[in-house]
mmCIF file with all atom_site columns, C-alpha atoms and ligand atoms in Angstrom:
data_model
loop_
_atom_site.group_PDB
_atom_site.id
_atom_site.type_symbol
_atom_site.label_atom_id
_atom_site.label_alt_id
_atom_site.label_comp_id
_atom_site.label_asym_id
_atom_site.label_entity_id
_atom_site.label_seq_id
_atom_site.pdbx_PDB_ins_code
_atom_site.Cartn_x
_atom_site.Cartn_y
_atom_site.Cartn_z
_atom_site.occupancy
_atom_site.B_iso_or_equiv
_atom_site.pdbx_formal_charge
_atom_site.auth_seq_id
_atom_site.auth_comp_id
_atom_site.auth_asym_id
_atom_site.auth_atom_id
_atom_site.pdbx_PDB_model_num
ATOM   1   C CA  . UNK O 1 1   ? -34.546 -51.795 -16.500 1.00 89.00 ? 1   UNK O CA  1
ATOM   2   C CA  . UNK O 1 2   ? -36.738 -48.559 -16.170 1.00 93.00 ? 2   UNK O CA  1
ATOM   3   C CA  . UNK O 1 3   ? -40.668 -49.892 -17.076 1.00 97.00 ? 3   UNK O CA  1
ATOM   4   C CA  . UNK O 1 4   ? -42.659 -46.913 -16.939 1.00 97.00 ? 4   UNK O CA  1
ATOM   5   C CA  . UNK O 1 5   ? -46.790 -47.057 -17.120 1.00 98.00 ? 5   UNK O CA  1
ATOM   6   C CA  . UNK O 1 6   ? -48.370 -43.880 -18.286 1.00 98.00 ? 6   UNK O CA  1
ATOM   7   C CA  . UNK O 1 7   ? -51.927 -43.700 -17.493 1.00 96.00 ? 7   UNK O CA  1
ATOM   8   C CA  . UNK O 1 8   ? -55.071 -40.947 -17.215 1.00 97.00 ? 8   UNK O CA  1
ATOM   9   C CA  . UNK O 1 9   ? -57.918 -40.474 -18.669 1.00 97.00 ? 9   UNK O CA  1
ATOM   10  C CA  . UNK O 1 10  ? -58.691 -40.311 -22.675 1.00 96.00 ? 10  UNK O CA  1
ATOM   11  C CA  . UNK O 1 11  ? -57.324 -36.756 -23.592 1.00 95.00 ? 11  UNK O CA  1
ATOM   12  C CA  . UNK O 1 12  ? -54.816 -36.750 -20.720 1.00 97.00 ? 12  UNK O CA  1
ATOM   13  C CA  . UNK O 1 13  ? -51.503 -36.111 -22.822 1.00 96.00 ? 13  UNK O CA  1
ATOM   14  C CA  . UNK O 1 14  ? -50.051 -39.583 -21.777 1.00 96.00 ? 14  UNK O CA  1
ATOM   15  C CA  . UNK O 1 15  ? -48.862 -39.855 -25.453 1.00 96.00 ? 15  UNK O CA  1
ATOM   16  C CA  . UNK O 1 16  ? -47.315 -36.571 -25.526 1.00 96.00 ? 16  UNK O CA  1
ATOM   17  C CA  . UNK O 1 17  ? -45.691 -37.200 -22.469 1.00 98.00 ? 17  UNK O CA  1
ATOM   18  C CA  . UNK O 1 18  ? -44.835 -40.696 -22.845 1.00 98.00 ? 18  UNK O CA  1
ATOM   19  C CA  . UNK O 1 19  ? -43.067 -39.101 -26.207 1.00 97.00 ? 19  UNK O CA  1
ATOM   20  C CA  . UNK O 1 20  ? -40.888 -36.919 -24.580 1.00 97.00 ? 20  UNK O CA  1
ATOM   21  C CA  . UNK O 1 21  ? -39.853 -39.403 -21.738 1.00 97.00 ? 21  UNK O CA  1
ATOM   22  C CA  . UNK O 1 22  ? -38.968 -42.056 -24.623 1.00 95.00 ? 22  UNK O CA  1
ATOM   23  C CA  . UNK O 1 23  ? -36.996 -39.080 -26.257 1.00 94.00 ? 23  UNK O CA  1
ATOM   24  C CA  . UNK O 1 24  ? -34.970 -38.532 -22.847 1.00 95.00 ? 24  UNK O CA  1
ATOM   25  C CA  . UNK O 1 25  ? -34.524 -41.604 -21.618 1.00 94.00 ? 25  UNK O CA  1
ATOM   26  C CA  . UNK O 1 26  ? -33.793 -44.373 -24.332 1.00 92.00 ? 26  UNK O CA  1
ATOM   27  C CA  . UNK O 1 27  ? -37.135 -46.465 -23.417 1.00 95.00 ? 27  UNK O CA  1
ATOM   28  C CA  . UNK O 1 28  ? -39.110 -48.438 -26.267 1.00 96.00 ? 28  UNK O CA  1
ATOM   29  C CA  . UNK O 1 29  ? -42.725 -46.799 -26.294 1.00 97.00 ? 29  UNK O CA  1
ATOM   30  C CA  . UNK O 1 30  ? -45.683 -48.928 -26.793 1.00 98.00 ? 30  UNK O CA  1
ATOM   31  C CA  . UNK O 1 31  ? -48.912 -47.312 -27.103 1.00 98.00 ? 31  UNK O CA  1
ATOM   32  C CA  . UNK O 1 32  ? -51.551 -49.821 -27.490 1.00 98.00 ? 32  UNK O CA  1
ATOM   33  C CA  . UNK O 1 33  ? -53.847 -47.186 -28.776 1.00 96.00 ? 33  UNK O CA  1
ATOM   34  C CA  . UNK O 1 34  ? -51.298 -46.052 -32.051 1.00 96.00 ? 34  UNK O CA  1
ATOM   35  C CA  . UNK O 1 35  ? -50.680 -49.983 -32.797 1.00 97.00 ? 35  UNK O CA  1
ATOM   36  C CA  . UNK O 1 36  ? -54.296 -50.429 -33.024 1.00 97.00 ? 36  UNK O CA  1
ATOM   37  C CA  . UNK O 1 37  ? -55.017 -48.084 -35.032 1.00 95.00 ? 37  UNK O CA  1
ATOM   38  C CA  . UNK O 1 38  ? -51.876 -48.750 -37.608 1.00 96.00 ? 38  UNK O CA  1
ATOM   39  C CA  . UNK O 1 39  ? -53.930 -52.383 -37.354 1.00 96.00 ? 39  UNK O CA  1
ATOM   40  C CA  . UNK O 1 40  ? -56.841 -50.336 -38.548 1.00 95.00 ? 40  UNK O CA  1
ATOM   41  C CA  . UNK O 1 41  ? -55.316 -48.664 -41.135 1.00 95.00 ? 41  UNK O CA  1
ATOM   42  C CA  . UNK O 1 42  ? -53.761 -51.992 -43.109 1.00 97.00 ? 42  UNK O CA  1
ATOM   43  C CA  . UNK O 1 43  ? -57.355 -53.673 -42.291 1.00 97.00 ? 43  UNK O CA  1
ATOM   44  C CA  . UNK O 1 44  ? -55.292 -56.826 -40.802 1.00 96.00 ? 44  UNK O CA  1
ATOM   45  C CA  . UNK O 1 45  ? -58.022 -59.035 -38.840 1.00 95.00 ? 45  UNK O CA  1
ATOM   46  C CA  . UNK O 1 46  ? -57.292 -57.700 -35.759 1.00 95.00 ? 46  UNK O CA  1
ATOM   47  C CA  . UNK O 1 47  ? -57.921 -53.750 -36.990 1.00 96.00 ? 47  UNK O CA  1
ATOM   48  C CA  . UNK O 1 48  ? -61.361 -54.838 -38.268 1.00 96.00 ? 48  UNK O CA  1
ATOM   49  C CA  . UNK O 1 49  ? -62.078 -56.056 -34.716 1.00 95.00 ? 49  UNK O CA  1
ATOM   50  C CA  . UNK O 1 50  ? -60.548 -53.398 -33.237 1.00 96.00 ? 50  UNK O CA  1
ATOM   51  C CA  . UNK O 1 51  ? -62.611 -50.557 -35.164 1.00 95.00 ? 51  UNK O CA  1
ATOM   52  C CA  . UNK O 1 52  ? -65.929 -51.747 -33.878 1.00 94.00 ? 52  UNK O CA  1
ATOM   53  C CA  . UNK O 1 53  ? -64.709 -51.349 -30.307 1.00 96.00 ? 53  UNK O CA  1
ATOM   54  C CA  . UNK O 1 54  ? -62.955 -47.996 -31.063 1.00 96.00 ? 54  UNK O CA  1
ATOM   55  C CA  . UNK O 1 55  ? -65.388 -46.518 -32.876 1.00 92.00 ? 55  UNK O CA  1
ATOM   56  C CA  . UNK O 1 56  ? -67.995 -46.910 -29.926 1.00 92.00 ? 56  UNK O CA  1
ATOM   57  C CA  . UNK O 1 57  ? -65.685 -45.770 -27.327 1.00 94.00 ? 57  UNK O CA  1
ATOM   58  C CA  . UNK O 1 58  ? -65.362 -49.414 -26.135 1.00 97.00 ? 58  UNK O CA  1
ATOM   59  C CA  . UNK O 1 59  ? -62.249 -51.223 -24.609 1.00 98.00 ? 59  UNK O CA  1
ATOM   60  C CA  . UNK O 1 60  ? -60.785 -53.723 -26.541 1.00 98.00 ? 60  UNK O CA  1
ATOM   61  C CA  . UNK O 1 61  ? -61.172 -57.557 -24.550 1.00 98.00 ? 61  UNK O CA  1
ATOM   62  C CA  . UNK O 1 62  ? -58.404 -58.081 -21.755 1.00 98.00 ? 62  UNK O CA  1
ATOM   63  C CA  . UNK O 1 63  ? -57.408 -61.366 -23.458 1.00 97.00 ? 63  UNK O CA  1
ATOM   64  C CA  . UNK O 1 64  ? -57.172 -59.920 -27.135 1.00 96.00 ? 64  UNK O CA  1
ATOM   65  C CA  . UNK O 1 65  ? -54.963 -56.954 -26.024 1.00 97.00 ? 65  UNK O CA  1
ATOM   66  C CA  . UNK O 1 66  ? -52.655 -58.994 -23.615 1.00 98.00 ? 66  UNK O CA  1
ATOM   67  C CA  . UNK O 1 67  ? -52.194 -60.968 -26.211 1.00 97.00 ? 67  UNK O CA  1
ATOM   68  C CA  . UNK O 1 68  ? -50.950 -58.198 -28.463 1.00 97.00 ? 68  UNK O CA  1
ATOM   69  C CA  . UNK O 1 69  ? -48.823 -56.970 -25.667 1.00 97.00 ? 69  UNK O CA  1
ATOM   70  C CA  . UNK O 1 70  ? -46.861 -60.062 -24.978 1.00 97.00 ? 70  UNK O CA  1
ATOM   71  C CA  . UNK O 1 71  ? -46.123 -60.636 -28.575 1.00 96.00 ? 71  UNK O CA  1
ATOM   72  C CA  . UNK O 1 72  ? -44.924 -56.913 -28.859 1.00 96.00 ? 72  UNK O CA  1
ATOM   73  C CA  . UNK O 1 73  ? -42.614 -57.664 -25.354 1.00 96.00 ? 73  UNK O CA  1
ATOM   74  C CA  . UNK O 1 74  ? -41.174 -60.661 -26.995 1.00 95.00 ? 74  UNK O CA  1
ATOM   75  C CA  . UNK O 1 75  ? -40.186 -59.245 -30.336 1.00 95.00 ? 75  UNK O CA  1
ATOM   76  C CA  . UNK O 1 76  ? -37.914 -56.536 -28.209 1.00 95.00 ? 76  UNK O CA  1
ATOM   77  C CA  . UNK O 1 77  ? -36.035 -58.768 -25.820 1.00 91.00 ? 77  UNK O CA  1
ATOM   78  C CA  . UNK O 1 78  ? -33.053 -56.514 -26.031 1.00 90.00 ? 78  UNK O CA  1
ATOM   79  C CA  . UNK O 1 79  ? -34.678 -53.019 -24.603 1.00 92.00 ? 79  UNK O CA  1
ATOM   80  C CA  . UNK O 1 80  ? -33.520 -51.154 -21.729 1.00 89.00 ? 80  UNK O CA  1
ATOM   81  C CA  . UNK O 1 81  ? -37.122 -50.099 -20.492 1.00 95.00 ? 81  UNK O CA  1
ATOM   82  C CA  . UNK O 1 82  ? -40.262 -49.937 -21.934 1.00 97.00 ? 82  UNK O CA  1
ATOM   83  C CA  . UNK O 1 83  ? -42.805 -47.038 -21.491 1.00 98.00 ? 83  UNK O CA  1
ATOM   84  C CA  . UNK O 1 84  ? -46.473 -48.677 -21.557 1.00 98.00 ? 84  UNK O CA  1
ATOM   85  C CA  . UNK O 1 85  ? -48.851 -45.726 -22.846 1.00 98.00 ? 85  UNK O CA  1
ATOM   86  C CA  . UNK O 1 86  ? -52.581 -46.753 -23.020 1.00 97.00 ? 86  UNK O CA  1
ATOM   87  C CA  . UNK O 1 87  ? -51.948 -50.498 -21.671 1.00 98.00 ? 87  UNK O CA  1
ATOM   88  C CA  . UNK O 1 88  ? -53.041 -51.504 -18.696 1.00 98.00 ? 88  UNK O CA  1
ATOM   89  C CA  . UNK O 1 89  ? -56.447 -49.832 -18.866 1.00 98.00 ? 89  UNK O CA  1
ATOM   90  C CA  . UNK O 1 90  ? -58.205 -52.560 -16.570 1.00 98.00 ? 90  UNK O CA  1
ATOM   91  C CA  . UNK O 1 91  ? -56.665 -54.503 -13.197 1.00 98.00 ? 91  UNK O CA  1
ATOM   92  C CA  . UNK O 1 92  ? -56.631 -57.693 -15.132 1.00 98.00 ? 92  UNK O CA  1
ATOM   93  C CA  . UNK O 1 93  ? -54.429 -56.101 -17.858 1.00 98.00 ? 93  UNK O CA  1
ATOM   94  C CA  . UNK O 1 94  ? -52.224 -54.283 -14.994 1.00 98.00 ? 94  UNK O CA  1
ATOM   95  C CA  . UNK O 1 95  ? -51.555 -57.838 -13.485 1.00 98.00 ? 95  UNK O CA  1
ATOM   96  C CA  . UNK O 1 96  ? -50.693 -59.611 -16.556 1.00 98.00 ? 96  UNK O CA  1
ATOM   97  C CA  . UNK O 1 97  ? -48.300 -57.056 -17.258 1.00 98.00 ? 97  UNK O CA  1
ATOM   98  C CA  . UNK O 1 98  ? -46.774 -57.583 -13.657 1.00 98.00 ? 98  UNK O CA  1
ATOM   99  C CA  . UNK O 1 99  ? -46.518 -61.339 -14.547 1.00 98.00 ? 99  UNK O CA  1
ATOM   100 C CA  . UNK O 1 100 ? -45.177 -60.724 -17.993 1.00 97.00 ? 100 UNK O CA  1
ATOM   101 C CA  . UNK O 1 101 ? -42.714 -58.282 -16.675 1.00 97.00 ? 101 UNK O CA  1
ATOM   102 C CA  . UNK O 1 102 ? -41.610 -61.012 -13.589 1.00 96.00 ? 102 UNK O CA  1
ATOM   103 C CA  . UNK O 1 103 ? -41.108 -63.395 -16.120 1.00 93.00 ? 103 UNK O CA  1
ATOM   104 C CA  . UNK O 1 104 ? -38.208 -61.160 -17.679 1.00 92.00 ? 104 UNK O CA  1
ATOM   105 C CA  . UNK O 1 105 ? -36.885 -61.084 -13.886 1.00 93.00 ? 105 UNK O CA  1
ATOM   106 C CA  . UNK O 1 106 ? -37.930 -57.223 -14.201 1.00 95.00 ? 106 UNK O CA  1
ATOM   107 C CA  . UNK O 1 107 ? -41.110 -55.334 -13.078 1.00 96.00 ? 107 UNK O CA  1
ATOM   108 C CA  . UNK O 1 108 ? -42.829 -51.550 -13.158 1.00 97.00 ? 108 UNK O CA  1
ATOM   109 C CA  . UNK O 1 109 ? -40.062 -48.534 -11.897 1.00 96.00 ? 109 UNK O CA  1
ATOM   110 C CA  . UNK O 1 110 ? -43.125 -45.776 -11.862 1.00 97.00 ? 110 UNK O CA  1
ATOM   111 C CA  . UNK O 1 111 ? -46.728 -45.357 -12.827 1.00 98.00 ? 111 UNK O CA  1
ATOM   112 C CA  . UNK O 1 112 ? -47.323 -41.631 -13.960 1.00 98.00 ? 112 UNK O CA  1
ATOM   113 C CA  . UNK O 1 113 ? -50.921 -40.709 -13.288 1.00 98.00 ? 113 UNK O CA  1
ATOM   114 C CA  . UNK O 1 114 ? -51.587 -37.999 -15.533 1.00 98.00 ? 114 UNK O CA  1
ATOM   115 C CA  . UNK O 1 115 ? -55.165 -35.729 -14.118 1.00 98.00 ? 115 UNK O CA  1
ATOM   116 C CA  . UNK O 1 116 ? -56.463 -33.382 -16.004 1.00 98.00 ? 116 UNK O CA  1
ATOM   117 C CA  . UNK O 1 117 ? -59.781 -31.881 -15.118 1.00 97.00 ? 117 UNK O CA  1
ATOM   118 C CA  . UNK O 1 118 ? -62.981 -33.060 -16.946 1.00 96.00 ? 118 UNK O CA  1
ATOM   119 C CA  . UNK O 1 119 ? -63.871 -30.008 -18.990 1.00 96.00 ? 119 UNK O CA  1
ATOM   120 C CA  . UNK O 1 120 ? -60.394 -29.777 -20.425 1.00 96.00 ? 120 UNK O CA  1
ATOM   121 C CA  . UNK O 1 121 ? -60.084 -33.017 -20.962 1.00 96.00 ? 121 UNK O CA  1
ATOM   122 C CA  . UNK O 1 122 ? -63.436 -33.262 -23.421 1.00 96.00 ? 122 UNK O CA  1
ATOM   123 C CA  . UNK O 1 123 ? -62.682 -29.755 -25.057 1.00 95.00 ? 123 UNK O CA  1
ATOM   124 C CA  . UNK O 1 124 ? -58.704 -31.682 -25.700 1.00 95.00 ? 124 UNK O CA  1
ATOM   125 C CA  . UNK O 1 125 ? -60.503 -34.152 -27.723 1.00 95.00 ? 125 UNK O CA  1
ATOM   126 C CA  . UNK O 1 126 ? -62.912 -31.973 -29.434 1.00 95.00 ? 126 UNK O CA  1
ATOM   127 C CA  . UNK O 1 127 ? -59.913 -30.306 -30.743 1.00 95.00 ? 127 UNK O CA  1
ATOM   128 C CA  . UNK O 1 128 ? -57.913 -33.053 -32.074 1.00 94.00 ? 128 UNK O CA  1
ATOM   129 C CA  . UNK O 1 129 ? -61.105 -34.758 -33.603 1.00 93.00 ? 129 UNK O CA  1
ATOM   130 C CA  . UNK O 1 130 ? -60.966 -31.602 -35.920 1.00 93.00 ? 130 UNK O CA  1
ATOM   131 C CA  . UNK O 1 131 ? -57.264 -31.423 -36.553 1.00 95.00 ? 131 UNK O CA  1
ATOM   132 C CA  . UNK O 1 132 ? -56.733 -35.205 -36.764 1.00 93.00 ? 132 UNK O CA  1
ATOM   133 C CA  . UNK O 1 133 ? -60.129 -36.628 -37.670 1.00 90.00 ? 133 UNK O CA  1
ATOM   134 C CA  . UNK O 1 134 ? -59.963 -39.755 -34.852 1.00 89.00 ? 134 UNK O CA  1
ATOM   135 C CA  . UNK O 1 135 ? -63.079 -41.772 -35.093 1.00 89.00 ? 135 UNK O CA  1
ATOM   136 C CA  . UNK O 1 136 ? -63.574 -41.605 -31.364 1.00 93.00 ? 136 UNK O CA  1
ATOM   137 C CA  . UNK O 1 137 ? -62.829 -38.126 -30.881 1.00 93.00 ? 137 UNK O CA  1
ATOM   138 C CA  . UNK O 1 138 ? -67.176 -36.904 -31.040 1.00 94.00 ? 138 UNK O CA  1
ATOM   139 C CA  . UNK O 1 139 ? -68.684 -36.217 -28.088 1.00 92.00 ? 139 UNK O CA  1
ATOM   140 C CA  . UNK O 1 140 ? -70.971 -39.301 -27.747 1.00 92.00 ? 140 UNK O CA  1
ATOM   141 C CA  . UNK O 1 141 ? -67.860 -41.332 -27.998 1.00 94.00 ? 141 UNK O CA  1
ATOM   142 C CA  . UNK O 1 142 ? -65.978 -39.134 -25.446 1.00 95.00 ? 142 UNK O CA  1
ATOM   143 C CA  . UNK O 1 143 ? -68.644 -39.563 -23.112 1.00 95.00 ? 143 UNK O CA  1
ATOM   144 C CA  . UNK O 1 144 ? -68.806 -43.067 -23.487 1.00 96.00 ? 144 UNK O CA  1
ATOM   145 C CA  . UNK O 1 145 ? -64.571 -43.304 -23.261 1.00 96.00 ? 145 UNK O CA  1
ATOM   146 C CA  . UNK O 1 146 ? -64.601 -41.026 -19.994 1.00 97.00 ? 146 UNK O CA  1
ATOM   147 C CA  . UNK O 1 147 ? -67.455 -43.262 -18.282 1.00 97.00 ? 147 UNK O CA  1
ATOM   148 C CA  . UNK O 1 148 ? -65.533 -46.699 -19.078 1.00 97.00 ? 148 UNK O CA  1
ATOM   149 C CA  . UNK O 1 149 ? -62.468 -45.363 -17.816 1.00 98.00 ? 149 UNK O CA  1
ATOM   150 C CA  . UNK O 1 150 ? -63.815 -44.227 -14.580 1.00 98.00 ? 150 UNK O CA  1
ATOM   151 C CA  . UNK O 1 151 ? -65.155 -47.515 -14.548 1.00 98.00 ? 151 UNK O CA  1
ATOM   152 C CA  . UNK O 1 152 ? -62.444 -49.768 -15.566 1.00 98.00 ? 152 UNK O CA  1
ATOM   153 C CA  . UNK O 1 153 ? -59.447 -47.894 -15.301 1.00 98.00 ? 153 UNK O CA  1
ATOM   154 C CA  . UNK O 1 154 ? -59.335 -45.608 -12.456 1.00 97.00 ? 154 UNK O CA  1
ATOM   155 C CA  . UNK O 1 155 ? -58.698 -49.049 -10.059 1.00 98.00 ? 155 UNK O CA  1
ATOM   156 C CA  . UNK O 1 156 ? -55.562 -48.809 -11.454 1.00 98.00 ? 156 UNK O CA  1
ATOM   157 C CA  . UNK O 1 157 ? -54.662 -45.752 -9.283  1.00 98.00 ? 157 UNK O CA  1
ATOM   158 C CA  . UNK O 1 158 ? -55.065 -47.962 -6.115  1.00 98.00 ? 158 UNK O CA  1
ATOM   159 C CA  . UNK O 1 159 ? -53.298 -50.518 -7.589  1.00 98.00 ? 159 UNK O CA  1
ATOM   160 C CA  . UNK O 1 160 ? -50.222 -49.363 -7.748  1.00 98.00 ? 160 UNK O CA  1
ATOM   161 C CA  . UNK O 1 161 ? -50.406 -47.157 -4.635  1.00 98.00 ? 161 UNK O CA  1
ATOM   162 C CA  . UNK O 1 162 ? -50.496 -50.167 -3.206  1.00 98.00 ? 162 UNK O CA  1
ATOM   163 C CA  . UNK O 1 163 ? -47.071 -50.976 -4.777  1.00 97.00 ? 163 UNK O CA  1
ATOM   164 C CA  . UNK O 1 164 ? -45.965 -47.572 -3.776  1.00 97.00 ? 164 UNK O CA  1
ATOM   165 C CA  . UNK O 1 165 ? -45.438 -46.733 -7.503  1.00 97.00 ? 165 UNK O CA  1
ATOM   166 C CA  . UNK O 1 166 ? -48.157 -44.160 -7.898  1.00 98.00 ? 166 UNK O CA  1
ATOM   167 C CA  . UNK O 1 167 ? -47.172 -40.992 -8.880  1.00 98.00 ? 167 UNK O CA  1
ATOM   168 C CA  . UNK O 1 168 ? -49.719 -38.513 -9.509  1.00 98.00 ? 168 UNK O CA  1
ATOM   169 C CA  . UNK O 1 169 ? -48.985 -35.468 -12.321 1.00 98.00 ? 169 UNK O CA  1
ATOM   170 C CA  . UNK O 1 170 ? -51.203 -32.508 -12.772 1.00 97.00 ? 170 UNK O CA  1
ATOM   171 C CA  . UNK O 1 171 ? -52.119 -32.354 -16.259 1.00 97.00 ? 171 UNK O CA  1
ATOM   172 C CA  . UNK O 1 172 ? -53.463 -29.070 -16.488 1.00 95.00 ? 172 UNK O CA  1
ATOM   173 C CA  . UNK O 1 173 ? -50.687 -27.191 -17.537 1.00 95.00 ? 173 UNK O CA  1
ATOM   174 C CA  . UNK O 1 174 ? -48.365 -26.358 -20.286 1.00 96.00 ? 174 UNK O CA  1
ATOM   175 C CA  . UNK O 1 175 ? -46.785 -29.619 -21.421 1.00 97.00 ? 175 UNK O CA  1
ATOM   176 C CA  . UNK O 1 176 ? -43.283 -28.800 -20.917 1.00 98.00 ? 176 UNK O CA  1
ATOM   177 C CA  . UNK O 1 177 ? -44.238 -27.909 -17.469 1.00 98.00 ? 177 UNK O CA  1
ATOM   178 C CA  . UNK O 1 178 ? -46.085 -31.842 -17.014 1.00 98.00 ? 178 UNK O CA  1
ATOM   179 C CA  . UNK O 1 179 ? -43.114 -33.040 -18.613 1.00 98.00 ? 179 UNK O CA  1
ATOM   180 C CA  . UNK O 1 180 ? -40.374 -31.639 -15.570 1.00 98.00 ? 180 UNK O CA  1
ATOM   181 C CA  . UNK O 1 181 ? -42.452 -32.397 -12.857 1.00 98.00 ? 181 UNK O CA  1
ATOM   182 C CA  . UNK O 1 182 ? -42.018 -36.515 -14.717 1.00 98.00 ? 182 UNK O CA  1
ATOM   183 C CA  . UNK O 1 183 ? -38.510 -35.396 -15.086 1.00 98.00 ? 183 UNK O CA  1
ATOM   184 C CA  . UNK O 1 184 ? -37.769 -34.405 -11.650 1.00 97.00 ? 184 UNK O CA  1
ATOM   185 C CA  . UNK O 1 185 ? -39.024 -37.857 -10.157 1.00 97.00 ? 185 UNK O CA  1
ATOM   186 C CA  . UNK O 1 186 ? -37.319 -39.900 -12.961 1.00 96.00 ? 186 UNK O CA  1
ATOM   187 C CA  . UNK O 1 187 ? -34.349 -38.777 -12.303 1.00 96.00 ? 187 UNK O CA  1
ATOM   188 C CA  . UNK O 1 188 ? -34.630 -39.679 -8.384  1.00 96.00 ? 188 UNK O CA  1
ATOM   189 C CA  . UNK O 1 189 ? -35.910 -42.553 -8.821  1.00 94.00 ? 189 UNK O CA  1
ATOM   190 C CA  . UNK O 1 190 ? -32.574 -43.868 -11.056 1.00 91.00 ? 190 UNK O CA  1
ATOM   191 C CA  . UNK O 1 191 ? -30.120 -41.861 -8.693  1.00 90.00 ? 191 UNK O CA  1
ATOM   192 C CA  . UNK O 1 192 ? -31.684 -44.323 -6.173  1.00 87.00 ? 192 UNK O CA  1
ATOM   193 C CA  . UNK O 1 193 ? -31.799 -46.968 -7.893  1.00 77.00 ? 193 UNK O CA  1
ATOM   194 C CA  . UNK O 1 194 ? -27.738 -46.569 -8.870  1.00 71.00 ? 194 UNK O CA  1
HETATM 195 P P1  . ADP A 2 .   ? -57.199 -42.364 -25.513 1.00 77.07 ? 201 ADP A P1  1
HETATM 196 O O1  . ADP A 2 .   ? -56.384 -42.484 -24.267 1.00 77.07 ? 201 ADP A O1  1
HETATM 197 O O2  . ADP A 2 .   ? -57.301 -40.950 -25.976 1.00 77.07 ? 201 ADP A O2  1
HETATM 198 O O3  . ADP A 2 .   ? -58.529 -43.010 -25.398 1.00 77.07 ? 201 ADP A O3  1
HETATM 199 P P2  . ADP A 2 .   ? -55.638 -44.401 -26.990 1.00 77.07 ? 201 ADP A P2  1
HETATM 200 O O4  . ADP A 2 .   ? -54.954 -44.139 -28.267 1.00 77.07 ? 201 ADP A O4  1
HETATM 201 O O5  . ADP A 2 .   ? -54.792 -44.801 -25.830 1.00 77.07 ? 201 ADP A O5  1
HETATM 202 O O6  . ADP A 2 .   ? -56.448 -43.068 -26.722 1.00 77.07 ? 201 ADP A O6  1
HETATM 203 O O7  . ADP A 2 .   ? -56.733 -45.557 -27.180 1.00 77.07 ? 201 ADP A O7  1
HETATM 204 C C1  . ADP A 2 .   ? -57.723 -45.495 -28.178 1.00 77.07 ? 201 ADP A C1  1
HETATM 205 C C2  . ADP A 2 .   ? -58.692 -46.681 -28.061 1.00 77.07 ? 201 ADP A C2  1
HETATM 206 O O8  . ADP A 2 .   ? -57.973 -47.930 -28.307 1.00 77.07 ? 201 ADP A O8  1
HETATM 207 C C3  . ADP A 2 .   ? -59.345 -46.897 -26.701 1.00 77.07 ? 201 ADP A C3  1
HETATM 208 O O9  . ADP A 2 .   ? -60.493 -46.096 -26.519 1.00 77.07 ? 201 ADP A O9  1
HETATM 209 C C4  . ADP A 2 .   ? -59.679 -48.411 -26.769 1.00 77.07 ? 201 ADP A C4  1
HETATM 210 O O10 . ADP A 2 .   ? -60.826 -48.644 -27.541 1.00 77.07 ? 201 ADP A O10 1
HETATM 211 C C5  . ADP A 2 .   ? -58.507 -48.998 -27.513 1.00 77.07 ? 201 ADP A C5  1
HETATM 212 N N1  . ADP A 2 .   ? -57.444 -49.453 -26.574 1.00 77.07 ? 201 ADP A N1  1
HETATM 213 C C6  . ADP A 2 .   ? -56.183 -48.917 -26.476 1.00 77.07 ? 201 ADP A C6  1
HETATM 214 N N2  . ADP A 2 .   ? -55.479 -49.518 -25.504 1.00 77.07 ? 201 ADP A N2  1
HETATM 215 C C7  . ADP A 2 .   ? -56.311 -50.461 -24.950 1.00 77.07 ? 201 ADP A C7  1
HETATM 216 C C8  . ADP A 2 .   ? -56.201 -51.395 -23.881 1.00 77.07 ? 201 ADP A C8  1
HETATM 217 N N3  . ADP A 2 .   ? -55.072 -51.491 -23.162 1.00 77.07 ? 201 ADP A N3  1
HETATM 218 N N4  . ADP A 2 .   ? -57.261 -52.198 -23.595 1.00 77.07 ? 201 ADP A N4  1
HETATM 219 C C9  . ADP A 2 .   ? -58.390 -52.118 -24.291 1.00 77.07 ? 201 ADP A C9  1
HETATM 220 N N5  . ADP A 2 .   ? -58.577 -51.247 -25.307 1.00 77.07 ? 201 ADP A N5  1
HETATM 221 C C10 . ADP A 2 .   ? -57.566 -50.428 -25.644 1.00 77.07 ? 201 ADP A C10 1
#
């Protein structure tokens, strides 16, 4: 199986990105973030929750969104990968998904760290707020989102250095460009693993 994480900070193109990989290589894409908000959108009891937290720039609780994620692994037990965009955001969530991902007798190929510098990465989100209207895409809420995830989700970069599965991307450039840098090491890292 080919599990791929896709991680950065808020605004870094990991859905973009994790887009075109899912396009090229057959994976099943979960993006935490997109479910959420379809949860939002039908009002189920878990998209009222979810807004709150959203709305303030907040991360969602570890247990609620492993949760989520386990069900959404179950339901596909026929995939060939997955790509995991926007999940795990904290360590806890990172080694649930290892354990999850064990129990399948499978575990993480690659983690794509996607860095893009600060000032592009607010002026990103300033942008799509005005094209797409996303709740959390004004600047207090961007400020708030890029001070959590320094927090909370940066960790994760050690982490998986420490698995040797770190692979850092710069983001700062066009996105077909990001895209065949990912390319390139995908496609080593399955000749290898033939
Ligand atoms: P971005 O990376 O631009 O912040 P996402 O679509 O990935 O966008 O996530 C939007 C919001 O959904 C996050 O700010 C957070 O509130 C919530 N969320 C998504 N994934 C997780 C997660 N794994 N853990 C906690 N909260 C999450």
């Amino acid at each position: 199986m080919l599990n791929i994480v896709v991680f950065g900070a808020p605004g870094c193109g990991k859905g973009t990105q994790s887009e075109l990989i899912v396009k090229k290589y057959d994976l099943f894409h979960i993006s935490t973030g997109s479910v959420l908000r379809m949860e939002i959108e039908k009002q189920t009891e878990l998209g009222k929750l979810a807004e709150e937290y959203i709305h303030d720039g907040h991360l969602l609780p570890d247990d609620l969104i492993i949760k989520m994620l386990a069900d959404i692994l179950e339901s596909n037990p026929n995939e060939k990968g997955f790509i995991f965009d926007g999940f795990p955001r904290t360590i806890a969530q990172a080694k649930s998904l290892d354990r999850l991902l064990y129990g399948r007798n499978t575990g993480i190929t690659a983690c794509f760290n996607l860095d893009v510098e600060e000032k592009n990465l607010i002026a990103r989100m300033l942008k799509r707020g005005e094209e797409q209207g996303r709740c959390d895409d004004t600047s207090d809420t961007i400020r708030k989102r890029l001070e959590i995830y320094r927090i909370r989700t940066e960790p994760l970069i050690a982490y998986y250095k420490k698995q040797g599965k770190l692979f850092k991307i710069k983001g700062d450039k066009f996105v077909d460009d990001v895209f065949e840098d990912i390319r390139e090491i995908l496609d080593r890292l399955i000749y290898q693993n033939k």
